């Protein structure tokens, strides 16, 4: 699939600011061509207008149109995930082969086989940019990118982004403390909390590990039964899959899986308390 998978259709909020600068580097002349077409009054931005329209139409044929998909926010959302992933996985100063394989799997599972090759190419260019800029300068542009994201995406969509990033951090089974610190740093710049980071990092264990289950619900084990119920209702509301439906059906399906994991953590706590 063409690289336009990541920026086809309408250009979103990454056309300017720090995300625009990173997109210009990672996507090169393709992004510049899209931006020029947009500035000239083009309605669709892509490899060409016809190609971009084909991507938009193909996406809708594949996933249907149960809710209107905002293609600009969707593609900015996907590119933003790669930018933030490039920062988190290099937080320990290196990128391992096993980490890249994990990222390929992450892209394949969440966004389909067509996303793997092009997503990997973009990510490698971002790694190169990080080396050229130096860690401190790249960190600054990542934090600025988070602030740009926070000003455009609603809270629930930023939560889903955090969920994806936590999957990346924990996918190889070993979460380096430096990666956790980077994840917290990114979350704060996105307007999210450390508790929400802990919640997303513990999702996969929440159905079998009681300590993890409490972290998923963002409460302590000494919470009252009423506090447990309120915590679950609060999470069920803010993580409901419909909250991210405008980003596309694949993102919504990932949110459904997350929602099921939250329910499993709740069930474990309820069972332990006889609720």
PDB file of C-alpha atoms in Angstrom:
ATOM      1  CA  UNK A   1       0.000   0.000   0.000  1.00  0.00           C
ATOM      2  CA  UNK A   2       1.237   3.498  -0.801  1.00  0.00           C
ATOM      3  CA  UNK A   3       2.749   5.653   1.878  1.00  0.00           C
ATOM      4  CA  UNK A   4      -0.373   7.795   1.519  1.00  0.00           C
ATOM      5  CA  UNK A   5      -2.015   5.337   3.941  1.00  0.00           C
ATOM      6  CA  UNK A   6      -0.561   7.520   6.657  1.00  0.00           C
ATOM      7  CA  UNK A   7      -1.418  10.905   5.177  1.00  0.00           C
ATOM      8  CA  UNK A   8      -3.950  10.241   2.413  1.00  0.00           C
ATOM      9  CA  UNK A   9      -7.305  11.907   2.287  1.00  0.00           C
ATOM     10  CA  UNK A  10      -7.595  15.276   3.949  1.00  0.00           C
ATOM     11  CA  UNK A  11      -4.515  16.574   5.671  1.00  0.00           C
ATOM     12  CA  UNK A  12      -5.166  16.949   9.391  1.00  0.00           C
ATOM     13  CA  UNK A  13      -3.578  18.974  12.149  1.00  0.00           C
ATOM     14  CA  UNK A  14      -0.053  17.815  11.278  1.00  0.00           C
ATOM     15  CA  UNK A  15       0.194  20.220   8.343  1.00  0.00           C
ATOM     16  CA  UNK A  16       1.912  22.799  10.558  1.00  0.00           C
ATOM     17  CA  UNK A  17       3.847  23.052  13.809  1.00  0.00           C
ATOM     18  CA  UNK A  18       6.313  20.437  15.097  1.00  0.00           C
ATOM     19  CA  UNK A  19       4.352  17.522  13.630  1.00  0.00           C
ATOM     20  CA  UNK A  20       4.427  19.216  10.235  1.00  0.00           C
ATOM     21  CA  UNK A  21       8.196  19.637  10.511  1.00  0.00           C
ATOM     22  CA  UNK A  22       8.665  15.952  11.347  1.00  0.00           C
ATOM     23  CA  UNK A  23       6.261  14.921   8.589  1.00  0.00           C
ATOM     24  CA  UNK A  24       8.232  17.006   6.111  1.00  0.00           C
ATOM     25  CA  UNK A  25      11.394  15.161   7.063  1.00  0.00           C
ATOM     26  CA  UNK A  26       9.951  11.657   7.324  1.00  0.00           C
ATOM     27  CA  UNK A  27       7.731  11.835   4.241  1.00  0.00           C
ATOM     28  CA  UNK A  28       9.818  14.208   2.135  1.00  0.00           C
ATOM     29  CA  UNK A  29       8.597  15.378  -1.248  1.00  0.00           C
ATOM     30  CA  UNK A  30       5.344  13.427  -0.961  1.00  0.00           C
ATOM     31  CA  UNK A  31       4.260  15.470   2.058  1.00  0.00           C
ATOM     32  CA  UNK A  32       5.443  18.706   0.423  1.00  0.00           C
ATOM     33  CA  UNK A  33       3.407  17.883  -2.677  1.00  0.00           C
ATOM     34  CA  UNK A  34       0.330  17.214  -0.572  1.00  0.00           C
ATOM     35  CA  UNK A  35       0.791  20.449   1.337  1.00  0.00           C
ATOM     36  CA  UNK A  36       1.269  22.471  -1.854  1.00  0.00           C
ATOM     37  CA  UNK A  37      -1.917  21.012  -3.308  1.00  0.00           C
ATOM     38  CA  UNK A  38      -3.759  21.887  -0.109  1.00  0.00           C
ATOM     39  CA  UNK A  39      -2.423  25.449  -0.116  1.00  0.00           C
ATOM     40  CA  UNK A  40      -3.526  25.823  -3.722  1.00  0.00           C
ATOM     41  CA  UNK A  41      -7.071  24.982  -2.728  1.00  0.00           C
ATOM     42  CA  UNK A  42      -7.075  21.248  -3.429  1.00  0.00           C
ATOM     43  CA  UNK A  43      -9.923  19.383  -1.792  1.00  0.00           C
ATOM     44  CA  UNK A  44      -8.081  16.084  -1.443  1.00  0.00           C
ATOM     45  CA  UNK A  45      -4.448  15.717  -0.559  1.00  0.00           C
ATOM     46  CA  UNK A  46      -2.487  12.619  -1.459  1.00  0.00           C
ATOM     47  CA  UNK A  47      -0.051  11.236  -3.980  1.00  0.00           C
ATOM     48  CA  UNK A  48      -2.474  12.952  -6.321  1.00  0.00           C
ATOM     49  CA  UNK A  49      -6.088  13.855  -5.872  1.00  0.00           C
ATOM     50  CA  UNK A  50      -7.266  10.699  -7.602  1.00  0.00           C
ATOM     51  CA  UNK A  51      -4.938   8.475  -5.574  1.00  0.00           C
ATOM     52  CA  UNK A  52      -5.920  10.119  -2.328  1.00  0.00           C
ATOM     53  CA  UNK A  53      -9.586   9.752  -3.123  1.00  0.00           C
ATOM     54  CA  UNK A  54      -8.987   6.065  -3.913  1.00  0.00           C
ATOM     55  CA  UNK A  55      -7.436   5.569  -0.473  1.00  0.00           C
ATOM     56  CA  UNK A  56     -10.360   7.267   1.224  1.00  0.00           C
ATOM     57  CA  UNK A  57     -12.880   5.221  -0.780  1.00  0.00           C
ATOM     58  CA  UNK A  58     -10.956   1.984  -0.250  1.00  0.00           C
ATOM     59  CA  UNK A  59     -10.893   2.546   3.492  1.00  0.00           C
ATOM     60  CA  UNK A  60     -14.617   3.111   3.600  1.00  0.00           C
ATOM     61  CA  UNK A  61     -15.300   0.021   1.457  1.00  0.00           C
ATOM     62  CA  UNK A  62     -13.196  -2.075   3.825  1.00  0.00           C
ATOM     63  CA  UNK A  63     -14.600  -0.791   7.108  1.00  0.00           C
ATOM     64  CA  UNK A  64     -17.951   0.608   6.103  1.00  0.00           C
ATOM     65  CA  UNK A  65     -19.303   4.005   7.036  1.00  0.00           C
ATOM     66  CA  UNK A  66     -21.262   3.409  10.222  1.00  0.00           C
ATOM     67  CA  UNK A  67     -19.921   6.679  11.529  1.00  0.00           C
ATOM     68  CA  UNK A  68     -18.252   9.394   9.501  1.00  0.00           C
ATOM     69  CA  UNK A  69     -14.481   9.000   9.605  1.00  0.00           C
ATOM     70  CA  UNK A  70     -12.460  12.196   9.930  1.00  0.00           C
ATOM     71  CA  UNK A  71      -9.615  11.274   7.577  1.00  0.00           C
ATOM     72  CA  UNK A  72      -7.487  14.254   8.557  1.00  0.00           C
ATOM     73  CA  UNK A  73      -7.559  13.466  12.273  1.00  0.00           C
ATOM     74  CA  UNK A  74      -7.196   9.739  11.541  1.00  0.00           C
ATOM     75  CA  UNK A  75      -4.020  10.172   9.516  1.00  0.00           C
ATOM     76  CA  UNK A  76      -2.569  12.723  11.895  1.00  0.00           C
ATOM     77  CA  UNK A  77      -3.397  10.278  14.703  1.00  0.00           C
ATOM     78  CA  UNK A  78      -1.520   7.436  12.976  1.00  0.00           C
ATOM     79  CA  UNK A  79       1.515   9.573  12.169  1.00  0.00           C
ATOM     80  CA  UNK A  80       1.571  10.943  15.722  1.00  0.00           C
ATOM     81  CA  UNK A  81       1.717   7.396  17.097  1.00  0.00           C
ATOM     82  CA  UNK A  82       4.868   6.763  15.047  1.00  0.00           C
ATOM     83  CA  UNK A  83       6.461  10.012  16.246  1.00  0.00           C
ATOM     84  CA  UNK A  84       5.805   9.177  19.893  1.00  0.00           C
ATOM     85  CA  UNK A  85       6.835   5.536  19.383  1.00  0.00           C
ATOM     86  CA  UNK A  86      10.172   6.694  17.975  1.00  0.00           C
ATOM     87  CA  UNK A  87      10.804   8.560  21.227  1.00  0.00           C
ATOM     88  CA  UNK A  88       9.677   5.834  23.621  1.00  0.00           C
ATOM     89  CA  UNK A  89      11.525   2.892  22.066  1.00  0.00           C
ATOM     90  CA  UNK A  90      14.807   4.829  21.978  1.00  0.00           C
ATOM     91  CA  UNK A  91      14.457   6.001  25.566  1.00  0.00           C
ATOM     92  CA  UNK A  92      17.056   3.407  26.602  1.00  0.00           C
ATOM     93  CA  UNK A  93      19.467   4.651  23.931  1.00  0.00           C
ATOM     94  CA  UNK A  94      19.068   1.808  21.432  1.00  0.00           C
ATOM     95  CA  UNK A  95      16.638   0.092  19.117  1.00  0.00           C
ATOM     96  CA  UNK A  96      16.755  -3.687  19.255  1.00  0.00           C
ATOM     97  CA  UNK A  97      15.797  -6.033  16.427  1.00  0.00           C
ATOM     98  CA  UNK A  98      13.248  -7.582  18.757  1.00  0.00           C
ATOM     99  CA  UNK A  99      11.706  -4.145  19.343  1.00  0.00           C
ATOM    100  CA  UNK A 100      11.343  -3.502  15.608  1.00  0.00           C
ATOM    101  CA  UNK A 101       9.725  -6.896  15.134  1.00  0.00           C
ATOM    102  CA  UNK A 102       7.377  -6.069  17.970  1.00  0.00           C
ATOM    103  CA  UNK A 103       6.480  -2.758  16.304  1.00  0.00           C
ATOM    104  CA  UNK A 104       5.820  -4.546  12.998  1.00  0.00           C
ATOM    105  CA  UNK A 105       3.467  -6.876  14.824  1.00  0.00           C
ATOM    106  CA  UNK A 106       1.824  -3.933  16.556  1.00  0.00           C
ATOM    107  CA  UNK A 107       1.188  -2.211  13.215  1.00  0.00           C
ATOM    108  CA  UNK A 108      -0.062  -5.424  11.627  1.00  0.00           C
ATOM    109  CA  UNK A 109      -2.492  -6.248  14.429  1.00  0.00           C
ATOM    110  CA  UNK A 110      -3.863  -2.745  14.907  1.00  0.00           C
ATOM    111  CA  UNK A 111      -3.759  -1.210  11.431  1.00  0.00           C
ATOM    112  CA  UNK A 112      -3.444  -4.098   8.971  1.00  0.00           C
ATOM    113  CA  UNK A 113      -0.685  -5.655   6.891  1.00  0.00           C
ATOM    114  CA  UNK A 114      -0.556  -2.673   4.548  1.00  0.00           C
ATOM    115  CA  UNK A 115       0.641  -0.425   7.355  1.00  0.00           C
ATOM    116  CA  UNK A 116       3.712  -2.475   8.259  1.00  0.00           C
ATOM    117  CA  UNK A 117       6.245  -1.677   5.549  1.00  0.00           C
ATOM    118  CA  UNK A 118       5.424   2.002   5.189  1.00  0.00           C
ATOM    119  CA  UNK A 119       5.073   2.513   8.941  1.00  0.00           C
ATOM    120  CA  UNK A 120       8.488   0.941   9.455  1.00  0.00           C
ATOM    121  CA  UNK A 121      10.045   3.180   6.794  1.00  0.00           C
ATOM    122  CA  UNK A 122       8.611   6.281   8.418  1.00  0.00           C
ATOM    123  CA  UNK A 123       9.791   5.132  11.827  1.00  0.00           C
ATOM    124  CA  UNK A 124      13.347   4.550  10.613  1.00  0.00           C
ATOM    125  CA  UNK A 125      13.456   8.054   9.178  1.00  0.00           C
ATOM    126  CA  UNK A 126      12.298   9.410  12.513  1.00  0.00           C
ATOM    127  CA  UNK A 127      15.093   7.462  14.232  1.00  0.00           C
ATOM    128  CA  UNK A 128      17.562   9.059  11.805  1.00  0.00           C
ATOM    129  CA  UNK A 129      16.149  12.478  12.576  1.00  0.00           C
ATOM    130  CA  UNK A 130      16.538  11.823  16.294  1.00  0.00           C
ATOM    131  CA  UNK A 131      20.221  10.937  15.806  1.00  0.00           C
ATOM    132  CA  UNK A 132      20.814  14.055  13.714  1.00  0.00           C
ATOM    133  CA  UNK A 133      19.075  16.392  16.133  1.00  0.00           C
ATOM    134  CA  UNK A 134      20.408  14.828  19.325  1.00  0.00           C
ATOM    135  CA  UNK A 135      18.297  13.437  22.143  1.00  0.00           C
ATOM    136  CA  UNK A 136      17.599  16.754  23.891  1.00  0.00           C
ATOM    137  CA  UNK A 137      16.416  18.577  20.753  1.00  0.00           C
ATOM    138  CA  UNK A 138      14.333  15.627  19.621  1.00  0.00           C
ATOM    139  CA  UNK A 139      12.750  15.404  23.055  1.00  0.00           C
ATOM    140  CA  UNK A 140      11.751  19.051  22.774  1.00  0.00           C
ATOM    141  CA  UNK A 141      10.069  18.566  19.404  1.00  0.00           C
ATOM    142  CA  UNK A 142       8.267  15.459  20.698  1.00  0.00           C
ATOM    143  CA  UNK A 143       6.921  17.340  23.716  1.00  0.00           C
ATOM    144  CA  UNK A 144       5.837  20.195  21.440  1.00  0.00           C
ATOM    145  CA  UNK A 145       4.164  17.617  19.190  1.00  0.00           C
ATOM    146  CA  UNK A 146       2.270  16.255  22.202  1.00  0.00           C
ATOM    147  CA  UNK A 147       1.030  19.731  22.983  1.00  0.00           C
ATOM    148  CA  UNK A 148      -0.082  20.119  19.367  1.00  0.00           C
ATOM    149  CA  UNK A 149      -1.903  16.784  19.569  1.00  0.00           C
ATOM    150  CA  UNK A 150      -3.554  17.771  22.857  1.00  0.00           C
ATOM    151  CA  UNK A 151      -4.896  20.964  21.320  1.00  0.00           C
ATOM    152  CA  UNK A 152      -6.586  19.089  18.466  1.00  0.00           C
ATOM    153  CA  UNK A 153      -7.656  15.649  19.680  1.00  0.00           C
ATOM    154  CA  UNK A 154     -10.332  15.151  22.347  1.00  0.00           C
ATOM    155  CA  UNK A 155      -9.430  13.517  25.644  1.00  0.00           C
ATOM    156  CA  UNK A 156     -10.815  10.064  24.773  1.00  0.00           C
ATOM    157  CA  UNK A 157      -8.795   9.886  21.549  1.00  0.00           C
ATOM    158  CA  UNK A 158      -5.628  10.838  23.417  1.00  0.00           C
ATOM    159  CA  UNK A 159      -6.395   8.020  25.850  1.00  0.00           C
ATOM    160  CA  UNK A 160      -6.544   5.587  22.947  1.00  0.00           C
ATOM    161  CA  UNK A 161      -3.208   6.905  21.713  1.00  0.00           C
ATOM    162  CA  UNK A 162      -1.761   6.253  25.168  1.00  0.00           C
ATOM    163  CA  UNK A 163      -3.159   2.717  25.025  1.00  0.00           C
ATOM    164  CA  UNK A 164      -1.342   2.090  21.736  1.00  0.00           C
ATOM    165  CA  UNK A 165       1.917   3.492  23.117  1.00  0.00           C
ATOM    166  CA  UNK A 166       1.649   1.324  26.230  1.00  0.00           C
ATOM    167  CA  UNK A 167       1.216  -1.712  23.959  1.00  0.00           C
ATOM    168  CA  UNK A 168       4.436  -0.781  22.196  1.00  0.00           C
ATOM    169  CA  UNK A 169       6.271  -0.367  25.499  1.00  0.00           C
ATOM    170  CA  UNK A 170       5.196  -3.712  26.914  1.00  0.00           C
ATOM    171  CA  UNK A 171       4.902  -5.857  23.786  1.00  0.00           C
ATOM    172  CA  UNK A 172       8.285  -7.597  24.153  1.00  0.00           C
ATOM    173  CA  UNK A 173       7.468  -8.529  27.754  1.00  0.00           C
ATOM    174  CA  UNK A 174      10.149  -6.253  29.224  1.00  0.00           C
ATOM    175  CA  UNK A 175       9.276  -2.648  30.032  1.00  0.00           C
ATOM    176  CA  UNK A 176      12.485  -0.729  30.662  1.00  0.00           C
ATOM    177  CA  UNK A 177      12.086   1.908  33.433  1.00  0.00           C
ATOM    178  CA  UNK A 178      13.423   4.510  31.013  1.00  0.00           C
ATOM    179  CA  UNK A 179      10.638   3.634  28.588  1.00  0.00           C
ATOM    180  CA  UNK A 180       8.104   4.001  31.391  1.00  0.00           C
ATOM    181  CA  UNK A 181       9.535   7.424  32.247  1.00  0.00           C
ATOM    182  CA  UNK A 182       9.339   8.453  28.582  1.00  0.00           C
ATOM    183  CA  UNK A 183       5.747   7.213  28.436  1.00  0.00           C
ATOM    184  CA  UNK A 184       4.845   9.246  31.523  1.00  0.00           C
ATOM    185  CA  UNK A 185       6.533  12.298  30.056  1.00  0.00           C
ATOM    186  CA  UNK A 186       4.600  11.956  26.816  1.00  0.00           C
ATOM    187  CA  UNK A 187       1.324  11.335  28.675  1.00  0.00           C
ATOM    188  CA  UNK A 188       1.710  14.464  30.779  1.00  0.00           C
ATOM    189  CA  UNK A 189       2.374  16.554  27.665  1.00  0.00           C
ATOM    190  CA  UNK A 190      -0.790  15.029  26.164  1.00  0.00           C
ATOM    191  CA  UNK A 191      -2.743  16.185  29.232  1.00  0.00           C
ATOM    192  CA  UNK A 192      -3.003  12.679  30.718  1.00  0.00           C
ATOM    193  CA  UNK A 193      -2.015  11.365  34.138  1.00  0.00           C
ATOM    194  CA  UNK A 194       0.495   8.914  35.597  1.00  0.00           C
ATOM    195  CA  UNK A 195      -2.423   6.800  36.856  1.00  0.00           C
ATOM    196  CA  UNK A 196      -3.681   6.498  33.298  1.00  0.00           C
ATOM    197  CA  UNK A 197      -0.214   5.347  32.213  1.00  0.00           C
ATOM    198  CA  UNK A 198      -0.213   2.678  34.940  1.00  0.00           C
ATOM    199  CA  UNK A 199      -3.719   1.638  33.937  1.00  0.00           C
ATOM    200  CA  UNK A 200      -2.754   1.073  30.294  1.00  0.00           C
ATOM    201  CA  UNK A 201       0.504  -0.699  31.204  1.00  0.00           C
ATOM    202  CA  UNK A 202      -1.391  -3.206  33.372  1.00  0.00           C
ATOM    203  CA  UNK A 203      -4.252  -3.993  30.986  1.00  0.00           C
ATOM    204  CA  UNK A 204      -2.894  -7.337  29.802  1.00  0.00           C
ATOM    205  CA  UNK A 205      -2.481  -8.609  33.396  1.00  0.00           C
ATOM    206  CA  UNK A 206      -5.683  -7.183  34.833  1.00  0.00           C
ATOM    207  CA  UNK A 207      -7.758 -10.308  34.251  1.00  0.00           C
ATOM    208  CA  UNK A 208      -5.481 -12.600  36.285  1.00  0.00           C
ATOM    209  CA  UNK A 209      -3.512 -10.381  38.673  1.00  0.00           C
ATOM    210  CA  UNK A 210      -5.490  -8.577  41.360  1.00  0.00           C
ATOM    211  CA  UNK A 211      -2.827  -5.922  41.963  1.00  0.00           C
ATOM    212  CA  UNK A 212      -2.771  -5.140  38.244  1.00  0.00           C
ATOM    213  CA  UNK A 213      -6.575  -5.075  38.157  1.00  0.00           C
ATOM    214  CA  UNK A 214      -6.689  -2.296  40.744  1.00  0.00           C
ATOM    215  CA  UNK A 215      -4.148  -0.312  38.718  1.00  0.00           C
ATOM    216  CA  UNK A 216      -6.307  -0.742  35.619  1.00  0.00           C
ATOM    217  CA  UNK A 217      -9.234   0.793  37.501  1.00  0.00           C
ATOM    218  CA  UNK A 218      -6.909   3.547  38.823  1.00  0.00           C
ATOM    219  CA  UNK A 219      -7.740   2.827  42.476  1.00  0.00           C
ATOM    220  CA  UNK A 220      -5.986   1.300  45.485  1.00  0.00           C
ATOM    221  CA  UNK A 221      -6.845  -2.118  46.972  1.00  0.00           C
ATOM    222  CA  UNK A 222      -8.245  -0.428  50.089  1.00  0.00           C
ATOM    223  CA  UNK A 223     -10.930   1.407  48.096  1.00  0.00           C
ATOM    224  CA  UNK A 224     -14.480   0.847  49.291  1.00  0.00           C
ATOM    225  CA  UNK A 225     -16.923  -1.211  47.238  1.00  0.00           C
ATOM    226  CA  UNK A 226     -18.728   1.968  46.282  1.00  0.00           C
ATOM    227  CA  UNK A 227     -15.449   3.545  45.134  1.00  0.00           C
ATOM    228  CA  UNK A 228     -14.724   0.454  43.025  1.00  0.00           C
ATOM    229  CA  UNK A 229     -18.100   0.710  41.305  1.00  0.00           C
ATOM    230  CA  UNK A 230     -17.652   4.430  40.669  1.00  0.00           C
ATOM    231  CA  UNK A 231     -14.145   3.868  39.313  1.00  0.00           C
ATOM    232  CA  UNK A 232     -15.403   1.267  36.864  1.00  0.00           C
ATOM    233  CA  UNK A 233     -18.268   3.457  35.674  1.00  0.00           C
ATOM    234  CA  UNK A 234     -15.838   6.331  35.162  1.00  0.00           C
ATOM    235  CA  UNK A 235     -13.461   4.177  33.093  1.00  0.00           C
ATOM    236  CA  UNK A 236     -16.290   2.580  31.118  1.00  0.00           C
ATOM    237  CA  UNK A 237     -17.474   6.031  30.103  1.00  0.00           C
ATOM    238  CA  UNK A 238     -14.137   7.503  29.071  1.00  0.00           C
ATOM    239  CA  UNK A 239     -12.874   4.364  27.296  1.00  0.00           C
ATOM    240  CA  UNK A 240     -16.059   3.505  25.412  1.00  0.00           C
ATOM    241  CA  UNK A 241     -15.155   2.483  21.822  1.00  0.00           C
ATOM    242  CA  UNK A 242     -17.666   4.894  20.309  1.00  0.00           C
ATOM    243  CA  UNK A 243     -15.520   7.756  21.620  1.00  0.00           C
ATOM    244  CA  UNK A 244     -12.876   6.996  18.951  1.00  0.00           C
ATOM    245  CA  UNK A 245     -15.160   5.880  16.117  1.00  0.00           C
ATOM    246  CA  UNK A 246     -14.334   8.927  13.958  1.00  0.00           C
ATOM    247  CA  UNK A 247     -10.700   7.750  13.777  1.00  0.00           C
ATOM    248  CA  UNK A 248     -11.687   4.625  11.867  1.00  0.00           C
ATOM    249  CA  UNK A 249     -13.032   1.148  12.427  1.00  0.00           C
ATOM    250  CA  UNK A 250      -9.610  -0.395  13.060  1.00  0.00           C
ATOM    251  CA  UNK A 251      -8.966   2.099  15.870  1.00  0.00           C
ATOM    252  CA  UNK A 252     -12.455   1.409  17.207  1.00  0.00           C
ATOM    253  CA  UNK A 253     -11.814  -2.346  17.221  1.00  0.00           C
ATOM    254  CA  UNK A 254      -8.616  -1.812  19.201  1.00  0.00           C
ATOM    255  CA  UNK A 255     -10.636   0.293  21.651  1.00  0.00           C
ATOM    256  CA  UNK A 256     -13.149  -2.560  21.975  1.00  0.00           C
ATOM    257  CA  UNK A 257     -10.344  -4.924  22.962  1.00  0.00           C
ATOM    258  CA  UNK A 258      -9.151  -2.408  25.553  1.00  0.00           C
ATOM    259  CA  UNK A 259     -12.726  -2.078  26.839  1.00  0.00           C
ATOM    260  CA  UNK A 260     -12.938  -5.859  27.245  1.00  0.00           C
ATOM    261  CA  UNK A 261      -9.693  -5.869  29.229  1.00  0.00           C
ATOM    262  CA  UNK A 262     -11.039  -3.169  31.535  1.00  0.00           C
ATOM    263  CA  UNK A 263     -14.161  -5.276  32.065  1.00  0.00           C
ATOM    264  CA  UNK A 264     -12.015  -8.326  32.838  1.00  0.00           C
ATOM    265  CA  UNK A 265     -10.097  -6.374  35.476  1.00  0.00           C
ATOM    266  CA  UNK A 266     -13.377  -5.197  36.992  1.00  0.00           C
ATOM    267  CA  UNK A 267     -14.709  -8.758  37.038  1.00  0.00           C
ATOM    268  CA  UNK A 268     -11.627 -10.008  38.891  1.00  0.00           C
ATOM    269  CA  UNK A 269     -11.997  -7.310  41.554  1.00  0.00           C
ATOM    270  CA  UNK A 270     -15.729  -7.924  41.902  1.00  0.00           C
ATOM    271  CA  UNK A 271     -15.151 -11.655  42.268  1.00  0.00           C
ATOM    272  CA  UNK A 272     -12.512 -11.136  44.951  1.00  0.00           C
ATOM    273  CA  UNK A 273     -14.953  -8.964  46.906  1.00  0.00           C
ATOM    274  CA  UNK A 274     -18.025 -11.078  46.323  1.00  0.00           C
ATOM    275  CA  UNK A 275     -19.808  -8.281  44.501  1.00  0.00           C
TER     276      UNK A 275
END
